[in-house]
Tab-separated table of C-alpha atoms and ligand atoms in Angstrom:
chain	number	residue	atom	x	y	z
A	20	MET	CA	120.678	104.793	93.760
A	21	ASN	CA	122.464	101.885	95.371
A	22	GLY	CA	120.444	99.513	97.451
A	23	ILE	CA	117.118	100.649	96.042
A	24	PHE	CA	114.934	98.195	94.159
A	25	GLN	CA	115.583	98.355	90.401
A	26	SER	CA	112.700	97.945	87.986
A	27	LYS	CA	113.211	96.116	84.706
A	28	HIS	CA	110.644	98.472	83.157
A	29	PHE	CA	112.216	101.867	83.836
A	30	LYS	CA	115.241	103.658	85.220
A	31	LEU	CA	114.519	105.912	88.177
A	32	GLU	CA	116.330	109.264	88.083
A	33	LYS	CA	116.457	111.630	91.026
A	34	LEU	CA	116.096	115.077	89.437
A	35	ARG	CA	115.707	117.087	92.641
A	36	ALA	CA	115.421	116.302	96.359
A	37	ASN	CA	111.680	115.667	95.892
A	38	VAL	CA	111.302	114.982	92.163
A	39	TYR	CA	111.955	111.694	90.365
A	40	ALA	CA	111.657	110.789	86.690
A	41	ALA	CA	110.973	107.167	85.696
A	42	ILE	CA	112.527	106.781	82.248
A	43	ALA	CA	111.191	103.826	80.246
A	44	LYS	CA	113.630	101.043	79.373
A	45	GLU	CA	113.320	99.721	75.840
A	46	GLY	CA	111.385	96.482	75.550
A	47	GLY	CA	109.835	96.788	79.011
A	48	GLY	CA	106.263	97.166	80.205
A	49	ALA	CA	106.565	100.933	80.684
A	50	ALA	CA	106.816	102.097	77.040
A	51	ALA	CA	106.569	105.764	78.104
A	52	ASN	CA	108.073	107.817	80.915
A	53	ALA	CA	106.426	108.645	84.244
A	54	GLY	CA	107.576	110.200	87.501
A	55	PHE	CA	106.640	111.281	90.995
A	56	VAL	CA	106.877	114.360	93.183
A	57	ASP	CA	106.845	114.587	96.985
A	58	LEU	CA	105.049	117.794	97.941
A	59	GLY	CA	105.478	117.025	101.659
A	60	GLU	CA	103.100	114.382	103.106
A	61	LYS	CA	101.418	114.309	99.675
A	62	VAL	CA	102.809	112.472	96.663
A	63	ILE	CA	101.840	112.945	93.010
A	64	VAL	CA	102.465	110.320	90.333
A	65	PHE	CA	102.615	111.607	86.752
A	66	ASP	CA	101.406	108.967	84.232
A	67	THR	CA	101.100	105.225	84.840
A	68	PHE	CA	102.892	103.425	81.954
A	69	ASN	CA	101.629	100.806	79.509
A	70	THR	CA	101.119	97.921	81.959
A	71	GLN	CA	100.188	97.341	85.571
A	72	GLN	CA	103.455	95.391	86.111
A	73	ALA	CA	105.391	98.607	85.442
A	74	SER	CA	103.041	100.828	87.482
A	75	GLN	CA	103.291	98.448	90.467
A	76	ASP	CA	107.054	99.015	90.482
A	77	LEU	CA	106.468	102.766	90.261
A	78	LYS	CA	104.045	102.747	93.198
A	79	HIS	CA	106.426	100.647	95.260
A	80	LEU	CA	109.329	103.016	94.601
A	81	ALA	CA	107.294	106.208	95.059
A	82	GLU	CA	105.925	105.058	98.411
A	83	SER	CA	109.142	103.551	99.765
A	84	ILE	CA	111.301	106.537	98.777
A	85	THR	CA	108.899	109.243	100.021
A	86	ASN	CA	107.546	107.221	102.967
A	87	HIS	CA	104.039	108.398	102.091
A	88	PRO	CA	101.171	106.852	100.174
A	89	VAL	CA	100.551	108.234	96.694
A	90	THR	CA	97.742	110.801	96.934
A	91	TRP	CA	97.169	111.964	93.357
A	92	VAL	CA	97.785	110.204	90.037
A	93	ILE	CA	97.811	112.120	86.760
A	94	ASN	CA	97.050	110.949	83.230
A	95	SER	CA	98.754	113.438	80.890
A	96	HIS	CA	96.711	112.305	77.860
A	97	TRP	CA	94.609	109.349	76.725
A	98	HIS	CA	97.264	107.206	74.963
A	99	GLY	CA	97.658	103.696	76.367
A	100	ASP	CA	101.329	103.944	77.293
A	101	HIS	CA	100.414	106.710	79.785
A	102	ILE	CA	97.262	105.269	81.354
A	103	ARG	CA	97.085	101.474	81.166
A	104	GLY	CA	98.811	101.135	84.528
A	105	ASN	CA	96.026	103.094	86.289
A	106	GLN	CA	94.540	100.083	88.076
A	107	THR	CA	97.507	99.984	90.461
A	108	PHE	CA	96.176	103.300	91.797
A	109	LYS	CA	92.448	102.625	91.547
A	110	ASP	CA	91.881	103.458	95.241
A	111	ARG	CA	93.638	106.841	94.847
A	112	ILE	CA	92.605	110.082	93.160
A	113	ILE	CA	93.268	109.692	89.418
A	114	ILE	CA	93.051	113.014	87.569
A	115	SER	CA	92.943	113.964	83.915
A	116	SER	CA	91.542	116.815	81.884
A	117	GLU	CA	87.836	116.624	81.061
A	118	SER	CA	88.535	115.855	77.354
A	119	THR	CA	91.059	113.148	78.159
A	120	TYR	CA	88.560	111.495	80.509
A	121	THR	CA	85.780	111.587	77.892
A	122	LYS	CA	88.058	110.102	75.234
A	123	MET	CA	89.210	107.312	77.567
A	124	LYS	CA	85.626	106.511	78.495
A	125	ASP	CA	84.652	106.314	74.804
A	126	ILE	CA	87.610	104.294	73.561
A	127	TYR	CA	88.846	101.904	76.192
A	128	PRO	CA	85.966	99.628	77.266
A	129	SER	CA	85.616	98.100	73.787
A	130	ARG	CA	89.336	98.263	72.976
A	131	ILE	CA	90.375	96.416	76.135
A	132	ALA	CA	87.573	93.860	75.738
A	133	ALA	CA	88.737	93.146	72.174
A	134	GLN	CA	92.348	92.742	73.296
A	135	LYS	CA	91.372	90.392	76.132
A	136	ASN	CA	89.381	88.318	73.631
A	137	ASP	CA	92.308	87.973	71.273
A	138	ILE	CA	95.249	87.018	73.477
A	139	ASP	CA	95.777	84.017	71.148
A	140	GLY	CA	96.147	86.395	68.203
A	141	LEU	CA	98.780	88.378	70.100
A	142	THR	CA	100.568	85.157	71.083
A	143	ASN	CA	100.709	84.080	67.427
A	144	TYR	CA	101.980	87.485	66.379
A	145	ILE	CA	104.752	87.403	69.002
A	146	GLN	CA	105.677	83.899	67.795
A	147	SER	CA	105.863	85.097	64.172
A	148	LEU	CA	108.280	87.850	65.263
A	149	LYS	CA	110.364	85.315	67.178
A	150	ASP	CA	110.544	83.153	64.051
A	151	HIS	CA	112.158	86.084	62.228
A	152	PHE	CA	114.548	86.830	65.013
A	153	ILE	CA	118.224	86.073	64.501
A	154	GLN	CA	120.177	86.121	67.726
A	155	ASN	CA	122.320	89.238	68.368
A	156	THR	CA	121.485	90.955	65.109
A	157	GLU	CA	118.155	92.633	65.583
A	158	THR	CA	117.970	94.561	68.813
A	159	GLN	CA	114.837	96.492	67.783
A	160	LEU	CA	112.990	93.277	67.012
A	161	GLN	CA	113.995	91.842	70.377
A	162	TYR	CA	112.658	95.005	72.075
A	163	GLN	CA	109.400	94.662	70.150
A	164	ILE	CA	109.036	91.016	71.200
A	165	ASN	CA	109.712	91.897	74.860
A	166	PHE	CA	107.332	94.884	74.759
A	167	LEU	CA	104.513	92.759	73.299
A	168	SER	CA	105.191	89.943	75.763
A	169	GLU	CA	104.803	92.437	78.636
A	170	LEU	CA	101.564	93.674	77.072
A	171	LYS	CA	100.341	90.087	76.743
A	172	SER	CA	101.053	89.274	80.381
A	173	SER	CA	99.129	92.410	81.450
A	174	LEU	CA	95.937	91.460	79.591
A	175	PRO	CA	94.405	88.657	81.698
A	176	THR	CA	94.234	90.812	84.850
A	177	LEU	CA	93.947	94.232	83.191
A	178	GLU	CA	91.054	96.349	84.478
A	179	LEU	CA	90.084	99.697	83.040
A	180	SER	CA	90.516	102.364	85.707
A	181	LEU	CA	89.263	105.710	84.487
A	182	PRO	CA	90.160	108.986	86.173
A	183	ASN	CA	87.801	109.785	89.066
A	184	GLN	CA	88.450	113.525	89.010
A	185	THR	CA	88.770	115.959	86.104
A	186	PHE	CA	89.884	119.543	85.529
A	187	ILE	CA	89.363	122.022	82.707
A	188	ASP	CA	92.355	124.398	82.478
A	189	GLU	CA	94.402	123.841	85.596
A	190	ILE	CA	94.417	122.512	89.132
A	191	THR	CA	97.008	123.126	91.861
A	192	PHE	CA	98.055	120.554	94.475
A	193	HIS	CA	99.438	121.658	97.835
A	194	GLY	CA	101.654	119.743	100.259
A	195	GLN	CA	103.531	120.713	103.439
A	196	LYS	CA	106.658	121.632	101.501
A	197	GLN	CA	105.552	122.875	98.094
A	198	SER	CA	102.865	123.028	95.416
A	199	ALA	CA	102.536	121.799	91.845
A	200	THR	CA	100.194	122.861	89.050
A	201	LEU	CA	98.639	120.523	86.519
A	202	PHE	CA	97.526	122.440	83.433
A	203	THR	CA	96.615	122.062	79.793
A	204	LEU	CA	96.926	124.489	76.897
A	205	GLY	CA	94.779	122.210	74.719
A	206	GLY	CA	95.876	119.543	72.290
A	207	GLY	CA	99.114	119.327	70.293
A	208	HIS	CA	100.353	115.739	70.185
A	209	SER	CA	96.965	114.332	71.240
A	210	LEU	CA	93.519	115.883	71.488
A	211	CYS	CA	94.388	117.247	74.926
A	212	ASP	CA	97.829	117.238	76.557
A	213	ALA	CA	98.439	118.115	80.215
A	214	MET	CA	101.682	119.097	81.955
A	215	LEU	CA	102.759	119.248	85.606
A	216	TYR	CA	104.785	122.251	86.735
A	217	ILE	CA	106.705	122.317	90.020
A	218	PRO	CA	107.851	125.963	90.287
A	219	ASP	CA	110.000	125.632	93.441
A	220	GLU	CA	112.010	122.821	91.871
A	221	LYS	CA	112.034	124.382	88.373
A	222	VAL	CA	110.887	121.112	86.816
A	223	ILE	CA	108.087	120.432	84.330
A	224	PHE	CA	106.636	117.054	83.270
A	225	MET	CA	105.494	117.488	79.669
A	226	GLY	CA	104.021	114.132	78.650
A	227	ASP	CA	104.170	113.595	74.887
A	228	LEU	CA	104.431	117.301	74.074
A	229	LEU	CA	108.148	116.648	74.464
A	230	PHE	CA	110.286	113.858	73.013
A	231	VAL	CA	114.033	114.012	73.686
A	232	ASN	CA	116.475	112.674	71.085
A	233	CYS	CA	113.782	110.528	69.508
A	234	HIS	CA	111.246	111.213	66.778
A	235	PRO	CA	108.028	112.643	68.235
A	236	THR	CA	104.983	110.672	67.101
A	237	PHE	CA	102.307	112.399	65.007
A	238	PHE	CA	98.776	111.012	64.714
A	239	GLU	CA	95.656	112.005	62.802
A	240	GLU	CA	94.438	113.812	65.926
A	241	THR	CA	97.720	115.771	66.181
A	242	ASP	CA	97.450	119.544	65.802
A	243	LEU	CA	100.950	120.529	64.699
A	244	ALA	CA	100.318	124.285	64.596
A	245	HIS	CA	98.924	124.271	68.110
A	246	TRP	CA	101.702	121.959	69.304
A	247	ILE	CA	104.212	124.629	68.258
A	248	ASN	CA	102.147	127.357	69.987
A	249	ILE	CA	102.051	125.340	73.205
A	250	LEU	CA	105.812	124.710	73.148
A	251	LYS	CA	106.504	128.411	72.546
A	252	LYS	CA	104.353	129.325	75.569
A	253	VAL	CA	105.999	126.690	77.766
A	254	ASP	CA	109.406	128.023	76.725
A	255	PHE	CA	108.547	131.289	78.539
A	256	MET	CA	108.053	129.470	81.843
A	257	GLU	CA	110.826	129.242	84.394
A	258	PHE	CA	112.364	125.745	84.650
A	259	ASP	CA	115.648	123.928	84.143
A	260	VAL	CA	114.486	120.350	83.605
A	261	ALA	CA	111.736	119.150	81.278
A	262	VAL	CA	110.716	115.489	81.566
A	263	PRO	CA	109.504	114.168	78.186
A	264	GLY	CA	107.006	111.399	77.466
A	265	HIS	CA	109.769	109.548	75.619
A	266	GLY	CA	113.566	109.850	75.846
A	267	SER	CA	115.746	111.091	78.692
A	268	ALA	CA	115.143	114.213	80.809
A	269	GLY	CA	115.802	117.364	78.803
A	270	THR	CA	115.977	121.151	78.868
A	271	LYS	CA	114.491	124.095	76.971
A	272	GLU	CA	116.882	123.305	74.133
A	273	ASP	CA	115.008	120.037	73.543
A	274	ILE	CA	111.710	121.929	73.356
A	275	LEU	CA	113.177	124.080	70.581
A	276	LYS	CA	114.336	120.926	68.777
A	277	VAL	CA	110.742	119.634	68.619
A	278	ILE	CA	109.590	122.998	67.195
A	279	HIS	CA	112.344	122.768	64.561
A	280	TYR	CA	111.485	119.137	63.813
A	281	ILE	CA	107.861	120.028	63.057
A	282	SER	CA	108.878	122.973	60.883
A	283	ASP	CA	111.597	120.968	59.079
A	284	LEU	CA	109.184	118.152	58.192
A	285	THR	CA	106.604	120.658	57.018
A	286	ALA	CA	109.193	122.354	54.774
A	287	LEU	CA	110.296	118.980	53.359
A	288	VAL	CA	106.745	117.987	52.424
A	289	ARG	CA	106.138	121.430	50.885
A	290	GLU	CA	109.082	120.844	48.496
A	291	GLY	CA	106.713	118.458	46.735
A	292	HIS	CA	108.843	115.308	46.309
A	293	PRO	CA	107.006	111.967	46.509
A	294	ILE	CA	106.765	111.410	50.245
A	295	GLU	CA	108.223	107.891	50.149
A	296	GLU	CA	111.444	109.418	48.766
A	297	ILE	CA	111.831	111.825	51.678
A	298	LYS	CA	114.773	110.753	53.835
A	299	ILE	CA	115.403	111.526	57.480
A	300	PRO	CA	117.407	114.785	57.625
A	301	ALA	CA	121.001	114.310	58.839
A	302	LYS	CA	120.406	116.289	62.052
A	303	TYR	CA	117.832	113.688	63.170
A	304	SER	CA	119.758	110.627	61.996
A	305	ASN	CA	120.823	109.743	65.560
A	306	TRP	CA	117.323	110.078	67.009
A	307	GLY	CA	115.515	106.983	68.242
A	308	SER	CA	112.154	105.671	66.950
A	309	SER	CA	113.152	106.394	63.338
A	310	GLU	CA	110.384	104.005	62.246
A	311	VAL	CA	107.792	106.745	62.897
A	312	PHE	CA	109.400	109.220	60.474
A	313	GLN	CA	107.478	108.010	57.399
A	314	GLN	CA	104.195	108.063	59.302
A	315	ASN	CA	104.976	111.605	60.494
A	316	ILE	CA	105.629	112.728	56.920
A	317	LYS	CA	102.295	111.223	55.839
A	318	ILE	CA	100.461	113.061	58.613
A	319	VAL	CA	102.084	116.364	57.597
A	320	GLU	CA	101.120	115.780	53.953
A	321	ALA	CA	97.519	114.960	54.880
A	322	LEU	CA	97.280	118.139	56.969
A	323	LEU	CA	98.725	120.300	54.193
A	324	ASN	CA	96.398	118.688	51.633
A	325	LYS	CA	93.455	119.614	53.834
A	326	GLY	CA	94.669	123.217	53.710
A	327	THR	CA	95.665	123.238	57.375
A	328	SER	CA	98.339	125.849	58.071
A	329	ILE	CA	101.133	124.424	60.213
A	330	MET	CA	103.780	127.155	60.091
B	412	ZN	ZN1	101.051	109.914	73.263
């Protein structure tokens, strides 16, 4: 897109005439993907990144490209890298599921207050990383330093902006040209994950239910069995492009890869080797975010130990 403003936080990709994905750049203030859809006079933004610097760029691009103000802003789930940029849109309609809203309201006031009170601690931590940094040899460390520096510069002016509208199962938005449906099938990656489906364009925004060519992140709240169920249901829907929470835009094939990843890790843990000896399988050796693999294995083990059935 020549001539259009370029953000240092994300790469804007035109997926369809009216659908754009904003793919996070490593080490920027975005940290997760977002996007926007022009329904005709009405514009939807899907997720707001990890910082307000990144979401300001998104708002600028969404409004200058569509020539309309953003009407609706979606939070796919409660994780910070999808919602911390909300304040850029605080005078718009910000929508999440009821459970995501409740979780945000419980967690964020104290978390953000604590982070604002410890900017010095973050500064010292960034400095300690810089002290370990050897020029041109440690790209990942440089990304981490840049990511934390963006987070630090967001903190002094960061305001918590909670969603001001909620939905239970689904809500449909209508514009002059087309409609889009925001829906949730419950929690897989997080306690509640929402997706945005644009049937006329055959595009779906999947938040962190989909990671493309990078390790999906599992947490204690993650429900792996239900995650697989959700992905299998989504696979029946009609679309050609699936925008993930992390990684580049994908297809149904990438959805199947996440299902296989969950089942492969479960099978590996079931073999019973000490978990610290479990190595990344060769088919995932090129995937990004390999640092989360060990944590994922631990989460799978904890679930199996609790007697939870995953597959
Ligand atoms: Zn997440």
